[in-house]
Amino acid sequence: IPLIISFGLLDAINAPFFIMCTILLSPIISFGFPKLSSYLPESLDQWFQNTKKFVLLLWGIGVLISWFSLGSLSIFLMDFKYSNYSVLPDDSFIIKHSCLTAYTHGSILAEDPSLNVYDLSIVDLKKGDPYPPTAEIFKPFKLDAYGYPPPFLLFPKLLLLITKNYMSLRAMFSGISMLIAILTAYILAKTLGNNHEKRIFIFTPLLISSPAIAITLQVGNFHLTAISISLLVWAYLEKNKNAISGTLLSIVTLSKISPGILGIMLVFQKKYKAILSVIISTIIICGITYLVFGGKIWNDFIFYHIPQVQTGRALSFLAESEQNIEFNIAPFGIPFKLRALGILNIGWKEAKTASNIFSIFLLIITILAAFRKGSPRFRLTIWISILMFGSLKSPYAAAFVMLTVSFLFLILVCELKSVKSIVLYIIAFILFSFHFPISNPKIAIGVSLIRVSMLYIFLLWIIFRKEKPSGRGFSQGVG
């Protein structure tokens, strides 16, 4: 796609036809170079011969749709003028929003000790305001505010060493995120093994094109990589590779904060070697950050940004529009939903109270979850659910946070054993994976409130349910 765009040929070539041609290259290469096929997992051997034709047909259609949606998205990632290939082509906010502007701009600002990376006034531009000199490369995207801890800036700084062309950075960031997600699915499959391994391989193409993941790739948010790394922590713990697990947990916590909740599970599960690795890695990473960016950025983060979050100054956008209120799935946003619906006249004070109550609730269920026993697959679903609850601790948990649930559904596919379970699975998948635009803002917020409530109940059920004994059932017929 970069090659086609660089020669100006995309306007002359029918894009859907072009995408289909690139998709068809995959089987052509596989048949033309049989050695490549030898690297495919052995668990998939004979799958085509042993699976019902109807199931194969549905799977094939699903995979083609997945590849086509990602192919379309990749065109927009490479060139902004092809906004009709956006995930939501009619949503101007999604088209112009790019979280990656915050990361990259933050890294640029951090190079100047006189500037505050967390100063909202730098990026809070009104219509018609000129971009600051440090942000010219981000046009025409809307500048996003940086709110992550200082160590995270090491990653965009590395990317900027490769290229300073923002469209290239955008495609590269999303490409790396996708590769890490696919690698994570592969490692989880190999860790679970047996029939679970086969099912995860089969359904991964559908996972990576779920709406939540597609939007995350388009806006360039780090959440997909954060969740992937958090799941790798679990996988390496299962293999008793404590040093790797601890290092990965340190990296993702210093980047995103919320995965740190998993550290509580490690404490109560007495994974002391992994905890020691977390501590050592944290000291090293913070030291590197200090050497690269200096000490001022830490001072700005602790004494400027955190108080701004606590007072609500950094979160004013939460209640600025009905769309922001609708999209926020965090407990912090529930009071604003209730106010928008005219149910209760509440706001910031109650939102902070809701957040504090949720913090206590999160701590309790995390401790209880740490003592849950069961098969690796069962414990992995609990791990993902706690990870999802941890993501909801943020005052603003946007729609892309739901991609954590996409990974949960990938693992739950291993539990399908009957027609009834498949029907319930499909209903839940549609409910939590798809966003259906509603023109009436109040109805949209009302639907969002119901959906959020059902999500919390669903996650609690995953954590505290009883594990059913594994059996052949329906699963062996399709898996």
mmCIF file of C-alpha atoms in Angstrom, residues 104-274:
data_model
loop_
_atom_site.group_PDB
_atom_site.id
_atom_site.type_symbol
_atom_site.label_atom_id
_atom_site.label_comp_id
_atom_site.label_asym_id
_atom_site.label_seq_id
_atom_site.Cartn_x
_atom_site.Cartn_y
_atom_site.Cartn_z
ATOM 1 C CA THR A 104 4.856 11.631 19.686
ATOM 2 C CA HIS A 105 4.338 15.279 20.598
ATOM 3 C CA GLY A 106 5.048 14.448 24.240
ATOM 4 C CA SER A 107 8.376 12.936 23.225
ATOM 5 C CA ILE A 108 9.228 16.055 21.193
ATOM 6 C CA LEU A 109 8.258 18.406 24.053
ATOM 7 C CA ALA A 110 10.281 16.354 26.557
ATOM 8 C CA GLU A 111 13.469 17.245 24.665
ATOM 9 C CA ASP A 112 13.062 20.873 25.800
ATOM 10 C CA PRO A 113 13.468 21.164 29.623
ATOM 11 C CA SER A 114 11.683 24.536 29.591
ATOM 12 C CA LEU A 115 8.420 22.935 28.409
ATOM 13 C CA ASN A 116 5.866 20.968 30.428
ATOM 14 C CA VAL A 117 4.765 17.823 28.567
ATOM 15 C CA TYR A 118 1.543 17.741 30.612
ATOM 16 C CA ASP A 119 0.542 21.389 30.025
ATOM 17 C CA LEU A 120 -2.928 21.215 28.452
ATOM 18 C CA SER A 121 -2.731 24.765 27.084
ATOM 19 C CA ILE A 122 -0.146 23.612 24.516
ATOM 20 C CA VAL A 123 -2.626 21.291 22.801
ATOM 21 C CA ASP A 124 -5.946 22.937 23.709
ATOM 22 C CA LEU A 125 -6.399 24.665 20.359
ATOM 23 C CA LYS A 126 -9.581 26.437 19.320
ATOM 24 C CA LYS A 127 -10.865 26.360 15.751
ATOM 25 C CA GLY A 128 -8.539 28.416 13.568
ATOM 26 C CA ASP A 129 -5.681 28.521 16.091
ATOM 27 C CA PRO A 130 -2.257 27.788 14.563
ATOM 28 C CA TYR A 131 -0.454 24.612 15.566
ATOM 29 C CA PRO A 132 2.524 25.163 17.901
ATOM 30 C CA PRO A 133 5.914 24.908 16.113
ATOM 31 C CA THR A 134 6.521 21.534 17.783
ATOM 32 C CA ALA A 135 3.332 20.082 16.276
ATOM 33 C CA GLU A 136 3.377 21.028 12.585
ATOM 34 C CA ILE A 137 3.966 17.407 11.511
ATOM 35 C CA PHE A 138 0.595 16.343 12.955
ATOM 36 C CA LYS A 139 -1.636 18.351 10.614
ATOM 37 C CA PRO A 140 -4.538 17.810 9.942
ATOM 38 C CA PHE A 141 -5.073 15.682 13.078
ATOM 39 C CA LYS A 142 -6.393 17.206 16.279
ATOM 40 C CA LEU A 143 -3.708 17.363 18.949
ATOM 41 C CA ASP A 144 -4.314 15.041 21.882
ATOM 42 C CA ALA A 145 -3.088 15.685 25.426
ATOM 43 C CA TYR A 146 -0.366 13.473 26.893
ATOM 44 C CA GLY A 147 -1.290 11.813 30.197
ATOM 45 C CA TYR A 148 0.914 8.724 30.606
ATOM 46 C CA PRO A 149 3.913 8.364 32.979
ATOM 47 C CA PRO A 150 7.317 9.624 31.720
ATOM 48 C CA PRO A 151 8.838 6.177 30.890
ATOM 49 C CA PHE A 152 6.292 5.628 28.126
ATOM 50 C CA LEU A 153 7.903 8.436 26.111
ATOM 51 C CA LEU A 154 10.914 6.198 25.448
ATOM 52 C CA PHE A 155 8.843 4.242 22.909
ATOM 53 C CA PRO A 156 7.769 7.172 20.652
ATOM 54 C CA LYS A 157 11.297 8.569 20.950
ATOM 55 C CA LEU A 158 12.619 5.337 19.414
ATOM 56 C CA LEU A 159 10.058 5.582 16.594
ATOM 57 C CA LEU A 160 11.073 9.180 15.886
ATOM 58 C CA LEU A 161 14.646 7.991 15.350
ATOM 59 C CA ILE A 162 13.332 5.915 12.418
ATOM 60 C CA THR A 163 11.156 8.554 10.740
ATOM 61 C CA LYS A 164 9.615 11.940 11.468
ATOM 62 C CA ASN A 165 6.903 11.549 8.813
ATOM 63 C CA TYR A 166 3.718 11.300 10.858
ATOM 64 C CA MET A 167 1.755 9.151 8.397
ATOM 65 C CA SER A 168 4.627 6.666 8.359
ATOM 66 C CA LEU A 169 4.806 6.776 12.156
ATOM 67 C CA ARG A 170 1.066 6.158 12.303
ATOM 68 C CA ALA A 171 1.209 3.102 10.054
ATOM 69 C CA MET A 172 4.319 1.784 11.809
ATOM 70 C CA PHE A 173 2.819 2.192 15.302
ATOM 71 C CA SER A 174 -0.391 0.388 14.304
ATOM 72 C CA GLY A 175 1.579 -2.314 12.487
ATOM 73 C CA ILE A 176 3.746 -2.991 15.546
ATOM 74 C CA SER A 177 0.634 -3.074 17.756
ATOM 75 C CA MET A 178 -0.979 -5.620 15.437
ATOM 76 C CA LEU A 179 2.130 -7.821 15.321
ATOM 77 C CA ILE A 180 2.386 -7.840 19.127
ATOM 78 C CA ALA A 181 -1.321 -8.757 19.397
ATOM 79 C CA ILE A 182 -0.915 -11.650 16.928
ATOM 80 C CA LEU A 183 2.228 -12.848 18.736
ATOM 81 C CA THR A 184 0.302 -12.736 22.020
ATOM 82 C CA ALA A 185 -2.544 -14.822 20.583
ATOM 83 C CA TYR A 186 0.036 -17.329 19.299
ATOM 84 C CA ILE A 187 1.806 -17.632 22.674
ATOM 85 C CA LEU A 188 -1.513 -17.950 24.536
ATOM 86 C CA ALA A 189 -2.577 -20.708 22.135
ATOM 87 C CA LYS A 190 0.681 -22.634 22.621
ATOM 88 C CA THR A 191 0.459 -22.164 26.397
ATOM 89 C CA LEU A 192 -3.086 -23.564 26.604
ATOM 90 C CA GLY A 193 -2.372 -26.338 24.083
ATOM 91 C CA ASN A 194 -4.637 -29.183 22.927
ATOM 92 C CA ASN A 195 -7.975 -28.254 21.358
ATOM 93 C CA HIS A 196 -7.748 -24.771 22.896
ATOM 94 C CA GLU A 197 -4.654 -24.083 20.807
ATOM 95 C CA LYS A 198 -6.440 -25.016 17.601
ATOM 96 C CA ARG A 199 -9.473 -22.867 18.318
ATOM 97 C CA ILE A 200 -7.420 -19.798 19.184
ATOM 98 C CA PHE A 201 -5.448 -20.120 15.937
ATOM 99 C CA ILE A 202 -8.674 -20.462 13.964
ATOM 100 C CA PHE A 203 -10.440 -17.484 15.546
ATOM 101 C CA THR A 204 -7.497 -15.056 15.785
ATOM 102 C CA PRO A 205 -8.215 -13.566 12.294
ATOM 103 C CA LEU A 206 -11.696 -12.678 13.536
ATOM 104 C CA LEU A 207 -10.353 -11.221 16.788
ATOM 105 C CA ILE A 208 -7.880 -8.843 15.174
ATOM 106 C CA SER A 209 -10.577 -7.206 13.066
ATOM 107 C CA SER A 210 -13.135 -6.682 15.841
ATOM 108 C CA PRO A 211 -14.452 -3.082 15.837
ATOM 109 C CA ALA A 212 -12.713 -2.184 19.113
ATOM 110 C CA ILE A 213 -9.322 -3.315 17.790
ATOM 111 C CA ALA A 214 -9.877 -1.661 14.394
ATOM 112 C CA ILE A 215 -10.675 1.696 16.042
ATOM 113 C CA THR A 216 -7.668 1.337 18.350
ATOM 114 C CA LEU A 217 -5.399 0.739 15.360
ATOM 115 C CA GLN A 218 -6.852 3.730 13.522
ATOM 116 C CA VAL A 219 -6.508 6.234 16.379
ATOM 117 C CA GLY A 220 -3.084 4.829 17.313
ATOM 118 C CA ASN A 221 -3.794 4.115 20.956
ATOM 119 C CA PHE A 222 -1.349 2.094 23.073
ATOM 120 C CA HIS A 223 -4.095 0.058 24.733
ATOM 121 C CA LEU A 224 -3.855 -2.895 22.322
ATOM 122 C CA THR A 225 -0.144 -3.296 23.044
ATOM 123 C CA ALA A 226 -0.695 -2.786 26.782
ATOM 124 C CA ILE A 227 -3.296 -5.552 26.943
ATOM 125 C CA SER A 228 -1.164 -7.852 24.789
ATOM 126 C CA ILE A 229 1.862 -7.410 27.067
ATOM 127 C CA SER A 230 -0.326 -7.946 30.147
ATOM 128 C CA LEU A 231 -1.501 -11.277 28.724
ATOM 129 C CA LEU A 232 2.098 -12.256 27.972
ATOM 130 C CA VAL A 233 2.798 -11.705 31.687
ATOM 131 C CA TRP A 234 0.275 -14.462 32.440
ATOM 132 C CA ALA A 235 1.671 -16.782 29.760
ATOM 133 C CA TYR A 236 5.243 -16.531 31.055
ATOM 134 C CA LEU A 237 4.069 -16.977 34.648
ATOM 135 C CA GLU A 238 2.493 -20.263 33.546
ATOM 136 C CA LYS A 239 5.897 -21.293 32.195
ATOM 137 C CA ASN A 240 7.619 -20.200 35.451
ATOM 138 C CA LYS A 241 9.633 -17.580 33.564
ATOM 139 C CA ASN A 242 9.361 -15.085 36.414
ATOM 140 C CA ALA A 243 12.073 -12.702 35.224
ATOM 141 C CA ILE A 244 10.346 -12.182 31.863
ATOM 142 C CA SER A 245 6.908 -11.843 33.498
ATOM 143 C CA GLY A 246 8.139 -9.297 36.017
ATOM 144 C CA THR A 247 9.956 -7.252 33.381
ATOM 145 C CA LEU A 248 6.904 -7.175 31.113
ATOM 146 C CA LEU A 249 4.611 -6.182 33.994
ATOM 147 C CA SER A 250 7.009 -3.393 34.927
ATOM 148 C CA ILE A 251 7.096 -2.098 31.330
ATOM 149 C CA VAL A 252 3.328 -2.087 30.892
ATOM 150 C CA THR A 253 2.613 -0.606 34.348
ATOM 151 C CA LEU A 254 5.094 2.236 33.866
ATOM 152 C CA SER A 255 3.414 2.911 30.517
ATOM 153 C CA LYS A 256 -0.282 2.529 31.286
ATOM 154 C CA ILE A 257 -0.544 2.302 35.141
ATOM 155 C CA SER A 258 -3.799 0.270 35.187
ATOM 156 C CA PRO A 259 -2.149 -3.151 34.533
ATOM 157 C CA GLY A 260 -0.377 -2.638 37.866
ATOM 158 C CA ILE A 261 -3.483 -4.155 39.470
ATOM 159 C CA LEU A 262 -2.126 -7.514 38.310
ATOM 160 C CA GLY A 263 0.787 -7.005 40.711
ATOM 161 C CA ILE A 264 -1.660 -7.426 43.601
ATOM 162 C CA MET A 265 -2.556 -10.853 42.248
ATOM 163 C CA LEU A 266 1.149 -11.747 42.156
ATOM 164 C CA VAL A 267 1.532 -10.717 45.806
ATOM 165 C CA PHE A 268 -1.353 -12.874 47.032
ATOM 166 C CA GLN A 269 -0.279 -15.761 44.800
ATOM 167 C CA LYS A 270 3.204 -15.496 46.391
ATOM 168 C CA LYS A 271 5.014 -15.028 43.073
ATOM 169 C CA TYR A 272 7.942 -13.420 44.863
ATOM 170 C CA LYS A 273 10.514 -13.973 42.094
ATOM 171 C CA ALA A 274 8.261 -12.185 39.601
#
